[in-house]
PDB file of C-alpha atoms in Angstrom:
ATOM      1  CA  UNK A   1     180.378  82.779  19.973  1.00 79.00           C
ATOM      2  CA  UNK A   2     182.967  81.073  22.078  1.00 92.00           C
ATOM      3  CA  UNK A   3     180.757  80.350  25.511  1.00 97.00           C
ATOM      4  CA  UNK A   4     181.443  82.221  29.097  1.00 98.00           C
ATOM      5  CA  UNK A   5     179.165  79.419  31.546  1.00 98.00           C
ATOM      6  CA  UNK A   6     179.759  75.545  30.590  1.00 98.00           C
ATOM      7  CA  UNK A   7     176.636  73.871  31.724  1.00 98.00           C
ATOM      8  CA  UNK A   8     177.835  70.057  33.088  1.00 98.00           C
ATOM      9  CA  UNK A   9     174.352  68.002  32.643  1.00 96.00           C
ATOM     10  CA  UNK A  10     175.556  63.968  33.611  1.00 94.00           C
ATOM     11  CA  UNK A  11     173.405  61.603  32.826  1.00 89.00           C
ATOM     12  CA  UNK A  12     172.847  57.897  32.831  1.00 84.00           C
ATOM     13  CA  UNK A  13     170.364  57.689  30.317  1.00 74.00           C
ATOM     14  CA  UNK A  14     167.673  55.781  32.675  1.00 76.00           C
ATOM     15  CA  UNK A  15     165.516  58.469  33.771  1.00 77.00           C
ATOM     16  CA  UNK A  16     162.969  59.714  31.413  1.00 77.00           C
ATOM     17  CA  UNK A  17     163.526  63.293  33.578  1.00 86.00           C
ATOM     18  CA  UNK A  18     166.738  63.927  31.279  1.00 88.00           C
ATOM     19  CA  UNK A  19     164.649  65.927  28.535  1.00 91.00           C
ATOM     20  CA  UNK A  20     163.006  68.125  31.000  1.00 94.00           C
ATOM     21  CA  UNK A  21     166.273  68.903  32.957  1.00 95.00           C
ATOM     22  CA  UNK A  22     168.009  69.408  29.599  1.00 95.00           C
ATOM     23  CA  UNK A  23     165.064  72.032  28.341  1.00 96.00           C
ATOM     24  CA  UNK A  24     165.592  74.029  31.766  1.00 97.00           C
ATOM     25  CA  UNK A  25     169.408  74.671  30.544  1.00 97.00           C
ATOM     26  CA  UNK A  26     168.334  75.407  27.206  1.00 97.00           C
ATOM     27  CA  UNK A  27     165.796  78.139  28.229  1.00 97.00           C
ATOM     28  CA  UNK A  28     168.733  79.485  30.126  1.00 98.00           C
ATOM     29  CA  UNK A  29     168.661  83.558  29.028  1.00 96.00           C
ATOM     30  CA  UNK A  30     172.377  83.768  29.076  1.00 97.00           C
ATOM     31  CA  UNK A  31     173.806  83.505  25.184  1.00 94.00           C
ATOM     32  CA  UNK A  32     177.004  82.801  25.567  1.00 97.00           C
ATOM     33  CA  UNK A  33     176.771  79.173  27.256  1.00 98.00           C
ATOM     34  CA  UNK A  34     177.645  75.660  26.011  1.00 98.00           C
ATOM     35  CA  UNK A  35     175.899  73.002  27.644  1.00 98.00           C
ATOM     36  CA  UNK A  36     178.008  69.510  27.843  1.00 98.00           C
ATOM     37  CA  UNK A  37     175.952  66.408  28.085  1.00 96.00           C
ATOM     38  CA  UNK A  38     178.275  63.651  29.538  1.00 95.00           C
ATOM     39  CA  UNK A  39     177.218  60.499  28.869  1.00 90.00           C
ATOM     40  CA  UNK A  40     177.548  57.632  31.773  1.00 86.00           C
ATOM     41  CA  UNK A  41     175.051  55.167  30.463  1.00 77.00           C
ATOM     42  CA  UNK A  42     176.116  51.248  29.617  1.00 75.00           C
ATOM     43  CA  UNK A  43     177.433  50.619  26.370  1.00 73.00           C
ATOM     44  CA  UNK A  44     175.376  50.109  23.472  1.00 65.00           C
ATOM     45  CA  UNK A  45     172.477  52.086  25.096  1.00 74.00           C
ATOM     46  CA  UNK A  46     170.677  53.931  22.508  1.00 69.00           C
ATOM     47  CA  UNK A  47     168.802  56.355  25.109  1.00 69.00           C
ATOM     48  CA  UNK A  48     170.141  58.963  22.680  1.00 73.00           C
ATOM     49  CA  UNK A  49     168.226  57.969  19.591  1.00 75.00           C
ATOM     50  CA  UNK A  50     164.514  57.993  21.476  1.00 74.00           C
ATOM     51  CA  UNK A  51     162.382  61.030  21.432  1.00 76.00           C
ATOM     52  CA  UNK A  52     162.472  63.983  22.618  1.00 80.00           C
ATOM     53  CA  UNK A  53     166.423  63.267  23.249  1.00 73.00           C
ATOM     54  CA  UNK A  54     167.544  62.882  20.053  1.00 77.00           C
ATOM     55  CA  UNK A  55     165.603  66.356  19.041  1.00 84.00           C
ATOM     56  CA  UNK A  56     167.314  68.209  21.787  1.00 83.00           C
ATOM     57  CA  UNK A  57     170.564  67.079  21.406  1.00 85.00           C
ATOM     58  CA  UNK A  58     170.502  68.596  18.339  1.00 88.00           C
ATOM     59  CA  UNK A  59     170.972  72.041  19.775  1.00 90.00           C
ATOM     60  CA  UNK A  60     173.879  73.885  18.810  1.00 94.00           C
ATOM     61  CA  UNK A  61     174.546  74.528  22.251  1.00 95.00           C
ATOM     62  CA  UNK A  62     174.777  71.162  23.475  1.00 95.00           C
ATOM     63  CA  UNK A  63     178.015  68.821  23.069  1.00 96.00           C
ATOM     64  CA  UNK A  64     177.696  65.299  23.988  1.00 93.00           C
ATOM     65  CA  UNK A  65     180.839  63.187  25.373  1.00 94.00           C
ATOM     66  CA  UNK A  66     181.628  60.063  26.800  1.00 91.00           C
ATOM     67  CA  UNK A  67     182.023  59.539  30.544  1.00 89.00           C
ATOM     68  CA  UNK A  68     186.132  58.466  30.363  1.00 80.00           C
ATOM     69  CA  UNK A  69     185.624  55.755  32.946  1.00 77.00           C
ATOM     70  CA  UNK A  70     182.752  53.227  34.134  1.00 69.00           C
ATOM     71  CA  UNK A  71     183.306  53.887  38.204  1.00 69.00           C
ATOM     72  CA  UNK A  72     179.812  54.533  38.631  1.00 69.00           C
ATOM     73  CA  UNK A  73     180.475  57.441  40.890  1.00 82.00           C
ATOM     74  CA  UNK A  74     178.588  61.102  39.112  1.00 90.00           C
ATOM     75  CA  UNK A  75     182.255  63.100  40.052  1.00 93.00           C
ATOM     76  CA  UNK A  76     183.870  61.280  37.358  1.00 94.00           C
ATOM     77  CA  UNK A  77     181.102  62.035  35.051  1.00 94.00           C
ATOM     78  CA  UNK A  78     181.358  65.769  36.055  1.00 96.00           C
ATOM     79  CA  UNK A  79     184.889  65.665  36.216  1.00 97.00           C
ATOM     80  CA  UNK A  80     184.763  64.223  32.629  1.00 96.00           C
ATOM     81  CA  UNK A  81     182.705  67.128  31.489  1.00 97.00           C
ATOM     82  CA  UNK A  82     185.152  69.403  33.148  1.00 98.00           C
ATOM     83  CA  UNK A  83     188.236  68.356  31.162  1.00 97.00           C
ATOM     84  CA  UNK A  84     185.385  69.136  27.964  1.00 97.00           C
ATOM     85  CA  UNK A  85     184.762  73.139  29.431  1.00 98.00           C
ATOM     86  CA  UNK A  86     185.504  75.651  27.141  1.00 98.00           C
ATOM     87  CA  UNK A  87     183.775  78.056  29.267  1.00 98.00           C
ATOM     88  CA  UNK A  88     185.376  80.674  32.165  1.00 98.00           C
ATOM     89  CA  UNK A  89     182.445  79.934  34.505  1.00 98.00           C
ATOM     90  CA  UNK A  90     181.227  75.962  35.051  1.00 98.00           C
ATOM     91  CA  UNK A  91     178.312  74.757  37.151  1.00 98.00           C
ATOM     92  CA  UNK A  92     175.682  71.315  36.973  1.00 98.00           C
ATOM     93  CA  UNK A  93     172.463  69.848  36.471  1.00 97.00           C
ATOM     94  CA  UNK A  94     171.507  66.621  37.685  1.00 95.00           C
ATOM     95  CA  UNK A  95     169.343  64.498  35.558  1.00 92.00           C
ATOM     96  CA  UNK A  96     166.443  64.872  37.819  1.00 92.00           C
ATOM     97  CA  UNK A  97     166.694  68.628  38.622  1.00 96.00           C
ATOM     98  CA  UNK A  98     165.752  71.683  36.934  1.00 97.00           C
ATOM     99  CA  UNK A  99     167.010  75.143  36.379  1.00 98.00           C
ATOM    100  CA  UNK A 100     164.545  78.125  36.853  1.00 98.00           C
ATOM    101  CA  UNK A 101     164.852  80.510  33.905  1.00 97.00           C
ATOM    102  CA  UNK A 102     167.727  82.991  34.809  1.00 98.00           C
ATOM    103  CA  UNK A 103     169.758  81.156  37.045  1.00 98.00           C
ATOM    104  CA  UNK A 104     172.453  80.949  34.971  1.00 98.00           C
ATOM    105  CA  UNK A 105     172.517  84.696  34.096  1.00 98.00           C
ATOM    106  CA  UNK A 106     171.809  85.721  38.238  1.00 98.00           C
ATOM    107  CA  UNK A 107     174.951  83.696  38.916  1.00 98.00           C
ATOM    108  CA  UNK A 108     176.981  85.050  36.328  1.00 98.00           C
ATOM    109  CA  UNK A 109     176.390  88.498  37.142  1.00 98.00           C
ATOM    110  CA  UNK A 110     177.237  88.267  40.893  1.00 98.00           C
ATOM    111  CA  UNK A 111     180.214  86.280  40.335  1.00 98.00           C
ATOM    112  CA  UNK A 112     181.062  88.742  37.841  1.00 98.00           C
ATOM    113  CA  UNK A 113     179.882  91.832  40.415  1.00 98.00           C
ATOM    114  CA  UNK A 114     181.994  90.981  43.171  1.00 98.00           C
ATOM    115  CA  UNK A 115     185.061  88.746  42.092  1.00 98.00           C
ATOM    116  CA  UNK A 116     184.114  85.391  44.063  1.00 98.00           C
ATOM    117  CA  UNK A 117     185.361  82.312  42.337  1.00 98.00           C
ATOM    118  CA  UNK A 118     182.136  80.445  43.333  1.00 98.00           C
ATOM    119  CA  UNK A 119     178.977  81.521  44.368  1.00 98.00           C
ATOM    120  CA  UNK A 120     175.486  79.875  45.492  1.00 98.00           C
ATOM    121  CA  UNK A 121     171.788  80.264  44.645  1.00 98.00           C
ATOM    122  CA  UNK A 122     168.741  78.754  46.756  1.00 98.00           C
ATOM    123  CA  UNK A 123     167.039  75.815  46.061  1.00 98.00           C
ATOM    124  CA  UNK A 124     163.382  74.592  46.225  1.00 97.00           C
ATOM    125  CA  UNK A 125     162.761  70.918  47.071  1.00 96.00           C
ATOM    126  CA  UNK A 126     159.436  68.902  45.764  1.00 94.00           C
ATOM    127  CA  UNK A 127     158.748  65.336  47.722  1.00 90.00           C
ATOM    128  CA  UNK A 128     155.285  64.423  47.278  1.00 86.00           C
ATOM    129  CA  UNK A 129     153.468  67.214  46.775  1.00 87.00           C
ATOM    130  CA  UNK A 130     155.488  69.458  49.101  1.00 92.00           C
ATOM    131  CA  UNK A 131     157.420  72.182  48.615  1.00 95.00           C
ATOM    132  CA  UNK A 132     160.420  74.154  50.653  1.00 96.00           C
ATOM    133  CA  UNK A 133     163.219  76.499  49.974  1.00 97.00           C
ATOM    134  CA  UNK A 134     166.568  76.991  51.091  1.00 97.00           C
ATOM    135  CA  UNK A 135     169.498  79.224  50.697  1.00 98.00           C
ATOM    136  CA  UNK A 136     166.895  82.038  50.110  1.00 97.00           C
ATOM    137  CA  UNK A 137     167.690  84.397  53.224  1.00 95.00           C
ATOM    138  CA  UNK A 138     171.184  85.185  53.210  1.00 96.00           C
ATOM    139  CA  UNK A 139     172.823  87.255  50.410  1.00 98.00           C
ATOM    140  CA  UNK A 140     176.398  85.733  51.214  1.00 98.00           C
ATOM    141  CA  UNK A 141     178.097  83.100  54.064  1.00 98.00           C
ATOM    142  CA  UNK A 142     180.881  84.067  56.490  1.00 97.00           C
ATOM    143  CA  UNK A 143     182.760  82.747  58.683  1.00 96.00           C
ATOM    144  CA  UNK A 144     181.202  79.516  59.974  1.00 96.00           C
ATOM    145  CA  UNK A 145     178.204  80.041  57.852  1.00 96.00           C
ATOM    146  CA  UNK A 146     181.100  78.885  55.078  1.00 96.00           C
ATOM    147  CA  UNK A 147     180.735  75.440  56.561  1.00 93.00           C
ATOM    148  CA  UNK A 148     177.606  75.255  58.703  1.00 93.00           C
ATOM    149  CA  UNK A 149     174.967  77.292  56.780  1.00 95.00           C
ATOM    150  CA  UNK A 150     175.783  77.128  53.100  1.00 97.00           C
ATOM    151  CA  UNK A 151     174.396  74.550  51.069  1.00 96.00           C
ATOM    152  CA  UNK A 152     176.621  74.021  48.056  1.00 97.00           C
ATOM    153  CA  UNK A 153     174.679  71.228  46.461  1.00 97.00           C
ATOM    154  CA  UNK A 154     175.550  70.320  43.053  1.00 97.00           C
ATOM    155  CA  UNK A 155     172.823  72.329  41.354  1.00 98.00           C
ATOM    156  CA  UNK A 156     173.473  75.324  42.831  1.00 98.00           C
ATOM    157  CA  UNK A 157     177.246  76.203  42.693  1.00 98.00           C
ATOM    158  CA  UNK A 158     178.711  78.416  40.041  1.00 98.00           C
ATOM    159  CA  UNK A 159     182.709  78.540  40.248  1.00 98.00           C
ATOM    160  CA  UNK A 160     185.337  79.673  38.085  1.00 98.00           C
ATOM    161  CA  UNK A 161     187.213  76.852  35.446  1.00 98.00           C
ATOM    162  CA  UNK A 162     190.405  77.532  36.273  1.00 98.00           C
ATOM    163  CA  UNK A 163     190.766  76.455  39.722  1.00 98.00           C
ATOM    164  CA  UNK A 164     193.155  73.243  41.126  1.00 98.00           C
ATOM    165  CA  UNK A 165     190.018  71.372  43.204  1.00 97.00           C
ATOM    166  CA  UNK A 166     188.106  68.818  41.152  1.00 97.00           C
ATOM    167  CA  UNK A 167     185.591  66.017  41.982  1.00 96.00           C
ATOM    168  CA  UNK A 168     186.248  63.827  44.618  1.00 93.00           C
ATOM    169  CA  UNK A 169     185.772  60.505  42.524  1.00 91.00           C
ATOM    170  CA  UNK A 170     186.427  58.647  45.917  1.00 89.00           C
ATOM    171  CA  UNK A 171     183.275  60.056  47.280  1.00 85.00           C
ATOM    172  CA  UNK A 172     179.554  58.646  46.425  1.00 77.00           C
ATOM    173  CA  UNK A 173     178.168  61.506  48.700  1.00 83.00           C
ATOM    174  CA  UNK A 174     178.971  64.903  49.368  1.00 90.00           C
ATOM    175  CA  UNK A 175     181.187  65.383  47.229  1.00 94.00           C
ATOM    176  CA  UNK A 176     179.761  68.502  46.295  1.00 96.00           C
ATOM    177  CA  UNK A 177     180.157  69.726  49.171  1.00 95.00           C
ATOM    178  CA  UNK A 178     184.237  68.820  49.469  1.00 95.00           C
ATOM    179  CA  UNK A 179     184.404  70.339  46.071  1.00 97.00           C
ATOM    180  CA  UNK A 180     183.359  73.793  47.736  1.00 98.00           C
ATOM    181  CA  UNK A 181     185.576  73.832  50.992  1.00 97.00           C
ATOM    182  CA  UNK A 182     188.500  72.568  48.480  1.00 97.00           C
ATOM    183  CA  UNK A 183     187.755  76.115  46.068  1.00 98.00           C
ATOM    184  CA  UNK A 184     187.168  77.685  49.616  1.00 98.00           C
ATOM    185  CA  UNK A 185     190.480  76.708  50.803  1.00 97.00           C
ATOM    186  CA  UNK A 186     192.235  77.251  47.639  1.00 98.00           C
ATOM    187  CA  UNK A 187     191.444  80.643  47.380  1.00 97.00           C
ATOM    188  CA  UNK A 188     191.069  81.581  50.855  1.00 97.00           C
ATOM    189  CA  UNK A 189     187.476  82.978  50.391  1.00 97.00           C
ATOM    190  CA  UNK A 190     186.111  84.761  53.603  1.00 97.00           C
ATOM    191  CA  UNK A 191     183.045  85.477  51.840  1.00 98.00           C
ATOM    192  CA  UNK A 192     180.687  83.380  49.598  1.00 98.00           C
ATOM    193  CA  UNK A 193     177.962  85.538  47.799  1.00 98.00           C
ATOM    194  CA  UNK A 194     174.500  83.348  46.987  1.00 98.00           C
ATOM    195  CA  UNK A 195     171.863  84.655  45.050  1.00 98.00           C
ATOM    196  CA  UNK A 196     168.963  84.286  47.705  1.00 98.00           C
ATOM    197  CA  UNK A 197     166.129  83.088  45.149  1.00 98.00           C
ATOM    198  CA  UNK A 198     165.343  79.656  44.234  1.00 98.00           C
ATOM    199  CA  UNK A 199     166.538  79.130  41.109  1.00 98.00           C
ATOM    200  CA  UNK A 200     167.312  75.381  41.130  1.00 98.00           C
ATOM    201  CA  UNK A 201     164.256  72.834  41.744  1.00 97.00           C
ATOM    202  CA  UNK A 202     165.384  70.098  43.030  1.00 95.00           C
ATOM    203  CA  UNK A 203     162.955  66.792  42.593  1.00 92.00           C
ATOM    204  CA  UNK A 204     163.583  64.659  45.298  1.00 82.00           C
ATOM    205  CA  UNK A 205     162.047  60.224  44.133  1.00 65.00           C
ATOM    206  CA  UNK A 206     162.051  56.777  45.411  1.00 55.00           C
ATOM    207  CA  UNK A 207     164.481  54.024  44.297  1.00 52.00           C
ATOM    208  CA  UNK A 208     168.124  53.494  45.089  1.00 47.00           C
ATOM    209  CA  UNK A 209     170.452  56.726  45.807  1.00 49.00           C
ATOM    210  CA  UNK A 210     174.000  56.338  46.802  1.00 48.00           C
ATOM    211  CA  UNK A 211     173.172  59.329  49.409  1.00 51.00           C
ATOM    212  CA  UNK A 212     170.900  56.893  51.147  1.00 55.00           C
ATOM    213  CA  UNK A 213     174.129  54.626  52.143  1.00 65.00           C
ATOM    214  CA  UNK A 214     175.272  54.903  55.803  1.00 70.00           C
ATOM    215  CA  UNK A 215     178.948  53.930  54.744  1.00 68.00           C
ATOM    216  CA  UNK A 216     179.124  56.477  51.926  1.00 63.00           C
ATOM    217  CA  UNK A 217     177.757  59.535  53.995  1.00 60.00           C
ATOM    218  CA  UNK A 218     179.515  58.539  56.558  1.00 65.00           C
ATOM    219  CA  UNK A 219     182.921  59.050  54.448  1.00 67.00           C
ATOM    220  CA  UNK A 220     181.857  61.935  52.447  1.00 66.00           C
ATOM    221  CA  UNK A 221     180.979  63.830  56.121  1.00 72.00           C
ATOM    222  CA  UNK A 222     184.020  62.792  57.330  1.00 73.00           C
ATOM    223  CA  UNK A 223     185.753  64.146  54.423  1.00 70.00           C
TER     224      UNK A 223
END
């Protein structure tokens, strides 16, 4: 079956999170999706070989290919795993995040429903114990809401292959978000439809996150 949703998982191969963000794609109910594991870790890393990887990778569904270049930066990872799509409809998984059983298909079907390129889906954040969703009121964005209320984090949009925009690799921050008002101005898109249930879980941790740099917010707001 030739897939209809590519499924862009980057990963480093550092965080043991990997298998459980890789199961969450493959309990995806949607049959008809390829899931492309691009590989960004050092060379010679055998993070591949370990358990419960190497078990999972062996899913029909999942491809695995090289990152093309060592910038460091996820958008070339994703970009990478763009180029890689078979599928009409792409969207991501961090390493760290999860997918909640039927986002895929929710997406799919509303994209599908009312002829957006890209659409949204809320998100529910865990930090140390606590819990809160977002993106789980409104059923689409206008207007201003296009730039001011949507939240088109990586995990959560759902856009059609065949548009121009790509990654910004320039960007170590909100990049994701660029990537959205790019398809937004592309198409000319008054109105972005968002599946208002949380269907990404989003694990926020310690340690070092190119987010957390002044400089590189600064440039990917600015942006």
């Amino acid at each position: 079956m030739e897939p209809i949703v590519s499924l862009i998982l980057t990963t480093t191969g550092k965080r043991p999170s990997f298998a459980a963000a890789l199961r969450s794609g493959l309990a995806q109910d949607f049959a008809a999706l390829e899931i492309i594991v691009v590989d960004d870790s050092p060379p010679g890393s055998a993070w591949m070989q370990a358990e419960p990887m190497a078990a999972l990778l062996t899913d029909p569904r999942v491809r695995v290919v090289r990152c093309t270049r060592a910038t460091g930066r996820a958008a070339t990872a994703r970009n990478t795993g763009w180029a890689a799509a078979r599928g009409e409809w792409l969207c991501y998984l961090d390493d760290d995040n999860e997918y909640r059983p039927g986002k895929i298909r929710a997406q799919h079907a509303l994209a599908v429903r009312t002829g957006a390129p890209v659409v949204l889906c809320g998100i529910e954040f865990r930090a140390g114990g606590r819990r809160r969703t977002k993106q789980v009121q409104a059923a689409a964005f206008r207007g201003e809401g296009r730039l001011l209320g949507a939240l088109a984090d990586t995990n959560a949009l759902f856009h059609r292959r065949d548009v121009q925009a790509r990654w910004d690799e320039e960007l170590g921050t909100a990049d994701d978000a660029c990537l959205f008002q790019a398809i937004l101005q592309e198409r000319n898109l008054a109105v972005v439809p968002n599946v208002p249930e949380a269907l990404v879980v989003y694990h926020a941790h310690q340690g070092p996150r190119v987010n957390r740099s002044a400089v590189w917010h600064y440039r990917g707001t600015r942006r």
